[in-house]
Structure formats: C-alpha cells, structure tokens
Amino acid sequence: MKKAVSKLIKATMIMGMFLLFSGCGGTKKDSQKENEASPDKIINMMEINEISSMDSGNALDGGSFIAITQVMEGLFNLDADDSIIPGVAEELPEISEDGLTYTLKLRKNAKWSNGMNVTAHDFVYAWQRVVDANYASPSSFLLMDIKNAEAILGGVKQPEELGVSAPDDYTLIVELEAPVAYFTSVMTFPTLFPLNESYVNEQGDNYGIDANHLLYNGPYVLENWEHGNQKWTYSKNDLYWNSKQSNVDKVNIQVVKETNLAVDLYENNELDRAVLSGEFAKQYKNDPDYTTQLDSWVHLIEVNQIKDGEKTIFADENARKAIMIGIDRDHIVNEILDNDSRVAGGVVAAEFVGNPESEEDFREESGILTSYDKVNAQKLWKKALSESETKEFTIDLLASDQDENKKITEYIQYSLEENFEGLTVNISLLPEKSLLDRESNQDFDLLLTRIGPDFQDPTTYLNNYAGDSFHNHSGYNSSIYNELLQKAGELSAKPKERWQVLIDAEHTLLEEAGVVPLYQSANTALMRQDIMGMIHHLFGPPNYYGKIILKDE
C-alpha cells in the first residue's frame, strides 16, 4: 500500500503500506517439544513487526495487515501468481458496460467463527464504517472511488449513502463515481474485509483489543494475542468454507528482528523459516533450504520539508537532490544486504505492473531515475548552504528497529556526514508503532521507511506523494505533480494515455526529489523443504499461510 488534487486522485490515494508488511517464517516439522507431544501439524513462523491493530478498519501497518489476512477473508483472494480469485464472493464481479456498477454474488457457505453466515450486509456495514468521518479510518482513501465516499468523509452526506448495497443476503452492489480499471484488486485488501455488525457493536470499544474480542471468517483464528505481544498463534478455523486447502493445524508466530537470532532459532528447529540479509544471505546462498523472491517493497527516505511548523533545510530542492544522489545504493544492495534485493530505479517497483497494451514493465519504461554522484551532490549541498542563514545542521535519521536497518542507517550517516560539510546525522531506531507516530506527527528530518502496493496499479505508490495524501508526511506539495495525478484520474477510460501520464508523474517526483528511493527488497530466507504452498504476494499483505501443505516424512 503514505495530501487538494481532485476527487479521483483522493479516490485512488493509496497507502503504500510503507509501513510495513514484513518478513515471515516457515515450518517446524522437526520442532521438538510441542510437535513431539501433539499429533497436530504445526509450523513456526517469524514476523519482523508486531501487530498494532486487528481492526481491519483502522489498521495501518504491514504487521497488522498480514495478521488480519490469515484470520479474515474479503470478497476476493490472490493466488500464487497474484491473480484475483474468489473468496467470500462466488466468482469475479459482473461489471456494467459503463464500468460504474459491480454486482457480486456471495457464497452461502462462508461463516463467521461463531457460526453465523457471512452476508452482503457485513460488507455494507464494514465499508460504511470505514468512510464514517466520526470513525476516522486511516485507510478510508481506499474506498474513495465508491459513489458518495468523498461527500461522506467531508460531512456532506451520511455513511448510509455510500454506493454499496445489499438487495439480499448474498448479493452486493457497488457503485463507483467513475470507472476504475483496478477496482477489483482494491477489493482484495483487508480494509474492505467484512465485519459482523452485531458482534462489533456488542464488543464496543473492546473490539479488536485482543484475540478474545474478535470474530473470524478466514482460514485461521487468532489465539494468545493481546497488544504488544511478541508471540501469538493462528489455529485452524474448521468453519472456514475452504478449510481443506491446508493441512496445517497451528501456525506459531514470534517476532524476530535480528537475523542472527532468526538463524539460531532455525538451526535449533525452533523456527522453520528465517529471513536472511547481509553476511547470512551470503553464507547460506548455496544451502538447499535457501529461497529468494523479489518483493514489491520499495525502501526509501522521506525528506521532511516542514518540522515544528518551520521550514527545514530540505525545503530547498537543492538539499533534497543532494541527499538523493549523495548515497550509493549499489553499496547498500551489494555490500550490506547482498540478498537479491535490487537498486530502486524509482518509487514504482520492478516486475509489479505492466503497460496495459504492450505489457512492458512500468519500471523498464520509466527507467532508472537516479544514481550516485558524489561530486554533484556536494555542489548541490553547498548551493543549499549558500542560500541558508544556518551553515551547520544536526538532523535526525529515523528507522524501524529491524536488524538490517542498523547497518543501512549507519552507512547513510557516514555518507552524508562525509560528503556534506556542516551536517551531523543522529540515528534513532524505533519500534514500528513509535516510528509511525513520529512520522504521522512529522517529527523527523530523514526517515528510512518502505512502501508496498495495496492494489496492482502504479498509483498505489505515486498517490502517496500527492499534496493532500494522508500518507504524505514530508511536506512535498508540487503543483506539477498534483496536476499529473489529477490528469491520470481523468483518463481512466484511456489506459494508454493514462500510462504515459503516470510515467511523467514519477519523473517529476524524482526530478523534484520529493522522496529518495533506495532499494527494492527481496524476500530471502531459509525454509524447510517440507513446506508446500506458502504464498508471497507482490501487492497487499505479502505473506499468506492459508494454503500451506505440510508434507509427511
């Protein structure tokens, strides 16, 4: 899946879930203790981030979305190739000729974990809740394409006037403001999952605070979780309509942020999948358990132009450009990570989405938009200093407290202090929730983060930097960029023209150094070879355990 352009830009505004969708783990066929004492098929996974919220309507970070996807299900799922397949819906939607009306038929055997049927009314309630201005969902922009959503969020209309209705228990009608070619993929995202109204109302403020105040309709139910936990369990949901797609009874999860600890746990049969980077990736590259797959996460630096109500040095475009070309991305990818990650050519990931006519990859068409240039970086920084009353700056570089970020931030600190006179960089590595709080309060100078796609379209990345985007925390507000995004929104019926406008928009964003892309990560890990069917998605929550088959010895 990160601020006024137009209704359609807001409509497609997407949270690149910079935040966070993150690493995961594998299987524990040999795990001692619990496995030896039980005939159940149990796998043990790792995540890099904690769960901050299990409420699908207000979750914001990747760790939460990954968890929600294991225990809840929306209208559609993604298969191993990221093709859209039916979930609670029986089949793909029937779309009217004008592209404005979606008719969806729901399966009658989808149930909540309390035995109630999942109905179309559950989707109507959940979606109306998300766009209710009093609820203040951070993900409401995902529904902005739906008729009346903007007016409801603006307080002009009521949530009940949202363009979604249930003429009967198993038919859902969705009306859009304008055609959106990728809207079906938006419906795969957890923000659009159903909620049982009677249960949510019964729980009140307690809904989602722990595993005992949740209702599930996905392949697993959540156990042993409350806010702040570093360990929890997904247990098989026998009421799930497709429960036979996996033979796994339990998935034990623990948060592991350090690669060396993950590897130790893997070697001791306490983890069945260990995420690798740096020296560990090099060490295990020839191991038969080694697996790697390109992610669609783009790791980047947000460059804050306004802090405490005052302009920073980075309000000067020269200073931002200096940061952009003053960091050697090849060193980060090849020396620090060395795990099949790639240098980021822009903010839109490679191998993510293709030209609607030629199918050529967006990244290939848009090109490599930035590169390391120490000499010109120093010139740009000196020019920024010459136009500033202050000649010495101490800035904060923030990042989440994952293992790999320590070395990356130290390298960025060294590069900037070495290349730019008068600059001192202080590093703060924070837990994910603290980092999100600092980011949303615009309390940083530079912030190392990442964005991931919520649906399969370049705007899932690009709209994060629109002037009025909920996820734009750096003060970047370009009239040229905003106009290009607005134009793209108006060209929904002309995909070829729209595609070129989106390429132009990315070029503008990078030419103005609105954000500094660094690398596109790879999902590299050791994983037991008896695990079959673990799915890693290139958009939406990346890790899905619902189809894992644990092979017998």
XYZ file of C-alpha atoms in Angstrom:
553
model
C 0.000 0.000 0.000
C 1.548 7.295 2.682
C -2.242 15.246 0.673
C -6.042 19.058 -2.846
C -5.778 17.336 -6.052
C -9.122 16.029 -7.276
C -11.814 13.690 -6.223
C -10.380 10.920 -8.342
C -6.900 11.394 -7.013
C -8.176 11.061 -3.485
C -10.139 8.128 -4.730
C -7.058 6.273 -5.764
C -4.874 7.573 -2.990
C -3.151 4.660 -1.593
C -1.319 3.803 1.321
C 1.795 2.177 0.375
C 1.977 0.363 3.200
C 5.312 1.743 3.898
C 4.831 0.816 6.744
C 5.081 -2.164 6.867
C 4.085 -5.584 5.567
C 7.147 -7.615 6.634
C 9.212 -10.771 6.851
C 7.797 -14.081 7.909
C 8.660 -17.627 8.709
C 8.182 -21.253 7.788
C 7.637 -24.755 9.172
C 8.608 -26.869 12.081
C 8.079 -30.444 11.165
C 11.035 -31.434 13.344
C 10.385 -28.935 16.075
C 10.701 -30.619 19.376
C 8.527 -30.077 22.415
C 5.071 -29.089 21.184
C 5.291 -31.083 17.961
C 6.524 -34.237 19.668
C 3.748 -34.017 22.238
C 0.986 -33.454 19.698
C -0.194 -35.211 16.519
C -1.181 -31.820 15.101
C 0.637 -30.398 12.132
C 2.340 -27.277 13.455
C 4.516 -24.734 11.718
C 6.552 -21.984 13.324
C 6.928 -18.659 11.538
C 8.592 -15.359 12.247
C 7.491 -11.819 11.626
C 9.646 -8.716 11.806
C 6.923 -6.462 13.225
C 4.345 -6.716 15.977
C 0.608 -6.456 15.405
C -0.560 -2.937 16.228
C -4.264 -3.434 15.432
C -6.534 -6.299 14.453
C -9.374 -3.972 13.456
C -9.404 -4.161 9.664
C -10.952 -0.695 9.517
C -8.181 1.169 11.316
C -5.089 -0.992 10.836
C -2.260 0.913 9.198
C 0.913 -1.160 9.292
C 2.062 -4.250 7.451
C 2.407 -6.453 10.515
C -1.268 -5.930 11.288
C -2.449 -6.450 7.710
C -0.502 -9.717 7.455
C -2.188 -10.988 10.609
C -5.674 -9.871 9.530
C -5.275 -11.707 6.209
C -4.630 -15.013 7.994
C -7.831 -14.877 10.039
C -10.263 -12.901 7.878
C -11.297 -13.029 4.239
C -12.732 -10.493 1.835
C -14.629 -10.835 -1.404
C -11.513 -11.914 -3.301
C -8.139 -13.520 -2.678
C -4.905 -13.709 -4.655
C -3.437 -16.965 -5.903
C 0.269 -17.817 -6.031
C 0.637 -15.785 -9.243
C -1.231 -12.782 -7.759
C -4.234 -13.401 -9.977
C -7.537 -12.426 -8.361
C -9.658 -15.405 -7.311
C -12.981 -15.694 -5.438
C -13.050 -15.515 -1.648
C -16.380 -14.830 0.010
C -17.598 -13.929 -3.479
C -18.502 -16.941 -5.595
C -16.930 -15.524 -8.740
C -15.371 -12.380 -10.169
C -17.745 -9.408 -10.323
C -20.207 -8.661 -13.071
C -19.291 -5.149 -14.254
C -21.704 -2.897 -16.145
C -20.740 -1.658 -19.617
C -20.031 1.842 -18.300
C -17.719 0.400 -15.623
C -19.660 2.044 -12.793
C -21.626 -0.817 -11.243
C -20.217 -4.044 -9.792
C -22.579 -6.885 -8.934
C -21.156 -9.572 -6.682
C -22.703 -12.872 -5.690
C -21.587 -14.265 -2.335
C -21.160 -17.909 -1.446
C -23.674 -19.242 1.058
C -21.244 -21.468 2.958
C -18.979 -18.687 4.253
C -19.318 -18.454 8.025
C -18.073 -16.442 10.969
C -16.284 -18.293 13.741
C -19.461 -18.012 15.890
C -21.406 -19.965 13.266
C -23.262 -17.019 11.706
C -23.295 -16.728 7.925
C -21.161 -14.062 6.251
C -23.578 -11.903 4.274
C -23.538 -8.914 1.955
C -24.728 -6.782 4.872
C -21.390 -7.453 6.609
C -19.591 -5.750 3.739
C -22.026 -2.838 3.638
C -21.547 -2.248 7.366
C -17.756 -2.546 7.221
C -17.391 -0.161 4.293
C -19.802 2.409 5.714
C -17.817 2.288 8.949
C -14.547 2.996 7.128
C -15.866 6.132 5.398
C -17.644 7.460 8.507
C -15.819 10.703 9.379
C -16.501 10.048 13.087
C -14.612 6.750 12.839
C -11.626 8.402 11.128
C -10.167 5.343 9.417
C -6.631 5.952 8.124
C -7.474 3.785 5.117
C -10.689 5.488 4.023
C -8.995 6.622 0.805
C -9.188 3.028 -0.426
C -12.946 3.447 -0.783
C -12.862 6.904 -2.341
C -13.750 5.558 -5.783
C -17.143 4.471 -4.444
C -20.103 6.755 -5.035
C -20.570 9.447 -2.337
C -17.481 8.385 -0.335
C -15.821 11.805 -0.590
C -19.014 13.639 0.369
C -19.476 11.350 3.369
C -15.924 11.920 4.576
C -16.475 15.638 4.097
C -19.549 15.543 6.320
C -21.918 16.447 3.470
C -23.614 13.040 3.310
C -24.221 10.181 5.713
C -22.387 6.803 5.679
C -25.654 5.107 4.707
C -25.473 6.969 1.371
C -22.279 5.183 0.329
C -22.671 3.499 -3.068
C -22.793 -0.022 -1.674
C -25.964 -2.001 -1.019
C -27.240 -5.491 -0.267
C -30.539 -6.215 -2.051
C -30.437 -9.629 -0.385
C -28.110 -11.547 1.947
C -25.915 -12.864 -0.848
C -25.851 -10.044 -3.395
C -23.630 -6.975 -3.064
C -23.938 -3.976 -5.399
C -21.105 -1.434 -5.605
C -21.476 1.850 -7.497
C -18.404 3.913 -8.446
C -18.065 7.616 -9.166
C -16.049 6.856 -12.312
C -14.626 3.723 -13.969
C -11.552 2.337 -12.205
C -9.809 -0.463 -14.078
C -8.143 -1.907 -10.983
C -11.043 -1.676 -8.525
C -11.424 -5.458 -8.253
C -7.847 -5.665 -6.954
C -8.664 -2.967 -4.367
C -11.343 -5.307 -3.006
C -8.672 -7.862 -2.088
C -7.233 -5.507 0.560
C -8.042 -6.053 4.275
C -9.620 -2.611 4.735
C -12.513 -3.892 2.596
C -12.990 -7.121 4.551
C -16.416 -7.716 6.147
C -17.383 -7.112 9.772
C -20.274 -8.658 11.682
C -22.236 -5.600 12.852
C -23.958 -7.192 15.834
C -20.672 -8.587 17.156
C -18.725 -5.337 16.692
C -21.476 -3.349 18.418
C -21.624 -5.856 21.261
C -17.865 -5.506 21.854
C -17.914 -1.712 21.635
C -14.525 -0.163 22.397
C -13.158 -3.617 23.190
C -13.495 -4.827 19.603
C -10.106 -5.973 18.332
C -8.134 -5.215 21.505
C -7.097 -8.859 21.846
C -7.786 -12.298 20.406
C -10.806 -12.765 22.678
C -12.635 -9.777 21.200
C -12.551 -10.737 17.540
C -14.652 -12.718 15.115
C -13.065 -14.574 12.189
C -14.083 -15.816 8.766
C -10.664 -16.782 7.378
C -8.554 -19.956 7.373
C -7.354 -19.459 10.963
C -8.476 -17.970 14.254
C -6.120 -15.899 16.367
C -5.021 -17.124 19.789
C -2.739 -15.842 22.557
C -2.563 -12.295 21.248
C -3.007 -9.002 23.010
C -1.496 -5.650 22.099
C 2.292 -5.686 22.481
C 2.697 -9.467 22.302
C 5.790 -10.807 20.588
C 4.237 -14.261 20.126
C 0.807 -15.492 19.008
C -0.827 -18.452 17.256
C -3.066 -18.989 14.250
C -5.205 -22.091 14.796
C -7.154 -23.828 12.060
C -10.684 -22.480 11.610
C -12.824 -25.545 10.937
C -15.765 -23.294 9.986
C -13.830 -21.727 7.113
C -15.554 -22.655 3.858
C -12.294 -23.827 2.255
C -10.596 -25.316 5.302
C -9.361 -28.348 3.337
C -6.977 -26.193 1.276
C -4.389 -26.617 4.071
C -3.492 -29.475 6.408
C -1.822 -27.191 8.972
C -3.431 -27.126 12.416
C -1.407 -24.327 14.003
C 0.948 -21.575 12.932
C 3.024 -20.287 15.815
C 4.373 -16.785 15.286
C 7.146 -14.941 17.066
C 8.575 -11.521 16.332
C 12.273 -11.761 15.446
C 14.074 -8.594 14.380
C 17.677 -9.792 14.384
C 18.974 -12.017 11.592
C 21.477 -13.855 13.766
C 18.735 -14.774 16.242
C 16.473 -15.940 13.415
C 19.221 -18.190 12.047
C 19.978 -19.587 15.516
C 16.317 -20.395 16.054
C 16.160 -22.029 12.631
C 19.259 -24.148 13.258
C 17.780 -25.216 16.609
C 14.487 -26.251 14.962
C 12.590 -23.511 16.795
C 11.805 -21.698 13.560
C 11.067 -23.172 10.163
C 11.714 -20.059 8.161
C 14.407 -17.468 8.870
C 14.638 -14.235 6.916
C 18.196 -13.502 5.731
C 20.266 -10.458 4.857
C 23.911 -9.398 4.744
C 26.524 -11.938 5.731
C 23.904 -14.574 6.488
C 22.489 -14.327 2.960
C 25.987 -14.830 1.580
C 26.712 -17.697 3.946
C 23.575 -19.683 3.117
C 23.214 -18.871 -0.573
C 24.114 -22.440 -1.582
C 22.110 -24.102 1.175
C 19.278 -26.322 -0.166
C 16.881 -24.528 2.216
C 17.729 -21.133 0.713
C 14.801 -19.407 -1.013
C 14.527 -15.967 -2.595
C 11.826 -13.951 -4.319
C 11.675 -10.324 -5.368
C 9.414 -8.187 -3.180
C 7.414 -5.184 -4.317
C 8.506 -3.198 -1.257
C 10.430 -0.063 -2.177
C 12.638 1.185 0.654
C 13.179 4.916 0.592
C 13.977 8.028 2.574
C 11.271 10.555 3.322
C 12.839 14.027 3.370
C 10.926 16.345 5.684
C 10.468 19.928 4.492
C 8.481 21.212 7.481
C 9.212 20.428 11.128
C 7.647 22.059 14.180
C 5.874 24.450 11.837
C 9.140 25.742 10.361
C 10.785 25.056 7.018
C 13.812 22.773 7.198
C 16.920 22.867 5.029
C 15.129 20.266 2.876
C 12.529 22.794 1.778
C 15.365 23.745 -0.583
C 15.191 21.446 -3.606
C 18.990 21.536 -3.903
C 19.355 19.969 -0.454
C 16.868 17.218 -1.294
C 18.612 16.486 -4.578
C 21.943 16.351 -2.760
C 20.579 13.643 -0.458
C 19.151 11.764 -3.444
C 22.434 11.487 -5.347
C 24.722 11.503 -2.303
C 24.002 7.889 -1.271
C 25.488 4.903 -3.070
C 22.572 2.497 -3.481
C 24.767 -0.165 -5.047
C 26.754 -0.346 -1.802
C 23.562 -0.880 0.211
C 22.296 -3.595 -2.128
C 25.532 -5.439 -2.876
C 27.565 -4.992 0.294
C 25.138 -4.515 3.168
C 22.155 -6.608 2.063
C 23.544 -8.981 -0.579
C 20.272 -10.926 -0.572
C 18.986 -10.439 -4.130
C 17.492 -7.015 -3.377
C 17.750 -4.502 -6.231
C 18.629 -0.849 -6.557
C 15.371 1.104 -6.857
C 15.107 2.955 -10.153
C 12.107 4.929 -8.899
C 9.220 4.650 -6.463
C 7.245 2.089 -8.500
C 8.591 -1.429 -8.045
C 10.006 -3.549 -10.852
C 8.074 -6.612 -12.031
C 4.906 -5.266 -10.426
C 2.658 -3.914 -13.178
C 2.828 -3.853 -16.970
C 1.728 -1.485 -19.707
C -1.976 -2.197 -20.390
C -1.227 -2.583 -24.109
C 2.359 -3.791 -24.534
C 2.673 -5.381 -21.071
C 6.157 -3.869 -20.741
C 7.100 -3.431 -17.101
C 6.495 0.071 -15.697
C 9.989 0.192 -14.235
C 11.538 -0.661 -17.602
C 9.545 2.030 -19.398
C 10.064 4.711 -16.780
C 13.764 3.892 -16.442
C 16.421 4.406 -13.778
C 15.718 7.887 -12.452
C 18.563 8.458 -10.010
C 22.170 7.412 -9.451
C 25.103 8.114 -7.133
C 27.030 11.276 -7.998
C 29.196 12.460 -5.117
C 30.665 15.494 -6.887
C 27.340 16.966 -7.971
C 25.798 16.091 -4.625
C 28.416 18.198 -2.861
C 27.806 21.083 -5.271
C 24.065 20.973 -4.651
C 24.579 20.886 -0.878
C 26.932 23.879 -0.989
C 24.356 25.768 -3.043
C 21.682 24.977 -0.451
C 24.002 26.162 2.329
C 24.776 29.367 0.470
C 21.073 30.197 0.421
C 20.592 29.393 4.110
C 21.353 31.575 7.120
C 22.475 28.474 9.000
C 25.679 26.750 7.920
C 25.629 23.790 10.305
C 22.798 21.319 10.710
C 22.153 18.438 13.077
C 19.411 16.220 11.743
C 17.610 13.084 12.908
C 17.543 9.942 10.772
C 14.775 7.595 11.926
C 14.128 3.965 11.015
C 12.409 0.912 12.458
C 14.467 -1.294 14.739
C 14.895 -4.179 12.306
C 18.326 -5.727 12.167
C 19.222 -4.666 8.620
C 18.303 -1.032 9.288
C 21.155 -0.623 11.762
C 23.847 -1.077 9.118
C 21.919 0.807 6.447
C 21.342 3.865 8.637
C 24.969 3.821 9.770
C 26.071 3.818 6.146
C 23.701 6.667 5.288
C 25.003 8.591 8.307
C 28.599 8.063 7.203
C 27.852 9.018 3.577
C 26.040 12.234 4.422
C 28.475 13.410 7.070
C 31.433 12.557 4.832
C 30.006 14.248 1.728
C 28.260 17.293 3.149
C 30.057 19.932 5.205
C 28.343 21.198 8.312
C 25.999 18.206 8.531
C 25.670 15.956 11.601
C 23.306 12.975 11.444
C 21.868 11.344 14.571
C 20.297 7.871 14.227
C 17.223 6.649 16.102
C 15.959 3.092 15.584
C 12.427 2.757 16.935
C 9.714 0.110 17.323
C 7.256 0.250 14.440
C 4.447 1.963 16.347
C 6.767 4.665 17.707
C 8.144 5.228 14.215
C 4.645 5.578 12.771
C 3.766 8.096 15.487
C 6.863 10.185 14.744
C 6.148 10.016 11.018
C 2.470 10.983 11.304
C 3.415 13.899 13.580
C 6.056 14.992 11.026
C 8.636 14.735 13.801
C 11.709 13.772 11.790
C 14.254 15.118 9.326
C 15.027 11.966 7.345
C 13.047 8.775 7.733
C 14.041 5.409 6.295
C 10.818 3.570 5.547
C 9.218 1.473 2.841
C 6.061 1.464 0.780
C 4.249 -1.528 -0.630
C 1.312 -1.753 -3.020
C -2.264 -2.210 -1.864
C -3.501 -2.939 -5.385
C -1.985 -3.553 -8.793
C -1.575 -0.090 -10.315
C 1.269 2.499 -10.284
C -0.935 4.927 -8.334
C -0.647 2.687 -5.276
C 2.883 4.114 -4.986
C 2.551 7.502 -6.661
C -0.512 8.770 -4.797
C 1.375 8.662 -1.512
C 3.073 11.901 -2.555
C 0.032 13.840 -3.727
C -0.213 17.130 -1.871
C -3.275 16.092 0.131
C -2.389 12.428 0.692
C -2.916 11.046 4.183
C 0.455 9.356 3.804
C 2.396 12.403 2.693
C 4.255 13.359 5.870
C 7.191 15.234 4.368
C 5.558 18.439 3.179
C 6.180 17.717 -0.510
C 3.463 19.523 -2.475
C 4.150 20.002 -6.169
C 1.542 21.652 -8.385
C 3.009 19.906 -11.438
C 2.940 16.501 -9.762
C -0.579 17.036 -8.397
C -1.859 18.049 -11.822
C -0.374 14.948 -13.426
C -2.061 12.694 -10.885
C -5.327 14.533 -11.422
C -4.982 14.066 -15.157
C -4.313 10.351 -14.694
C -7.509 10.113 -12.664
C -9.448 11.690 -15.511
C -8.034 9.235 -18.047
C -9.451 6.022 -16.586
C -11.113 5.221 -19.930
C -7.892 5.891 -21.890
C -5.320 3.472 -20.461
C -2.550 4.220 -22.980
C -2.624 7.976 -22.312
C -3.004 7.407 -18.583
C 0.057 5.139 -18.520
C 2.283 7.832 -20.024
C 0.940 10.448 -17.601
C 1.870 8.179 -14.682
C 5.390 7.785 -16.074
C 5.619 11.573 -16.358
C 4.412 11.879 -12.766
C 7.129 9.572 -11.449
C 9.759 11.520 -13.387
C 8.501 14.770 -11.857
C 8.551 13.310 -8.340
C 12.169 12.217 -8.701
C 13.311 15.352 -10.550
C 11.996 17.398 -7.624
C 13.408 14.903 -5.110
C 10.075 14.608 -3.350
C 11.279 11.308 -1.933
C 14.557 9.347 -2.139
C 14.154 5.701 -3.294
C 16.968 3.362 -2.271
C 16.253 -0.296 -2.989
C 13.598 -2.873 -3.763
C 13.857 -5.682 -1.274
C 13.907 -9.408 -1.832
C 12.187 -11.959 0.362
C 15.177 -14.153 1.109
C 15.082 -16.882 3.721
C 15.908 -20.359 4.863
C 12.783 -22.520 4.740
C 12.125 -26.186 5.489
C 11.647 -28.186 2.346
C 8.555 -29.950 3.698
C 6.542 -26.742 3.389
C 4.456 -26.531 0.255
C 2.079 -23.761 -0.745
C 3.327 -20.792 1.220
C 2.353 -17.753 -0.869
C 4.250 -14.490 -1.078
C 2.232 -11.717 -2.738
C 3.580 -8.737 -4.667
C 0.721 -6.491 -3.570
C -1.397 -6.380 -0.452
C -0.184 -8.231 2.650
C 2.804 -10.277 1.436
C 2.699 -13.473 3.494
C -0.190 -15.921 3.316
C -0.195 -19.184 5.270
C -3.730 -20.305 4.455
C -2.753 -22.764 1.703
C 0.312 -24.378 3.227
C 0.543 -28.143 2.982
C 2.987 -29.752 5.378
C 4.386 -32.839 3.690
C 4.604 -36.062 5.647
C 8.002 -37.664 6.112
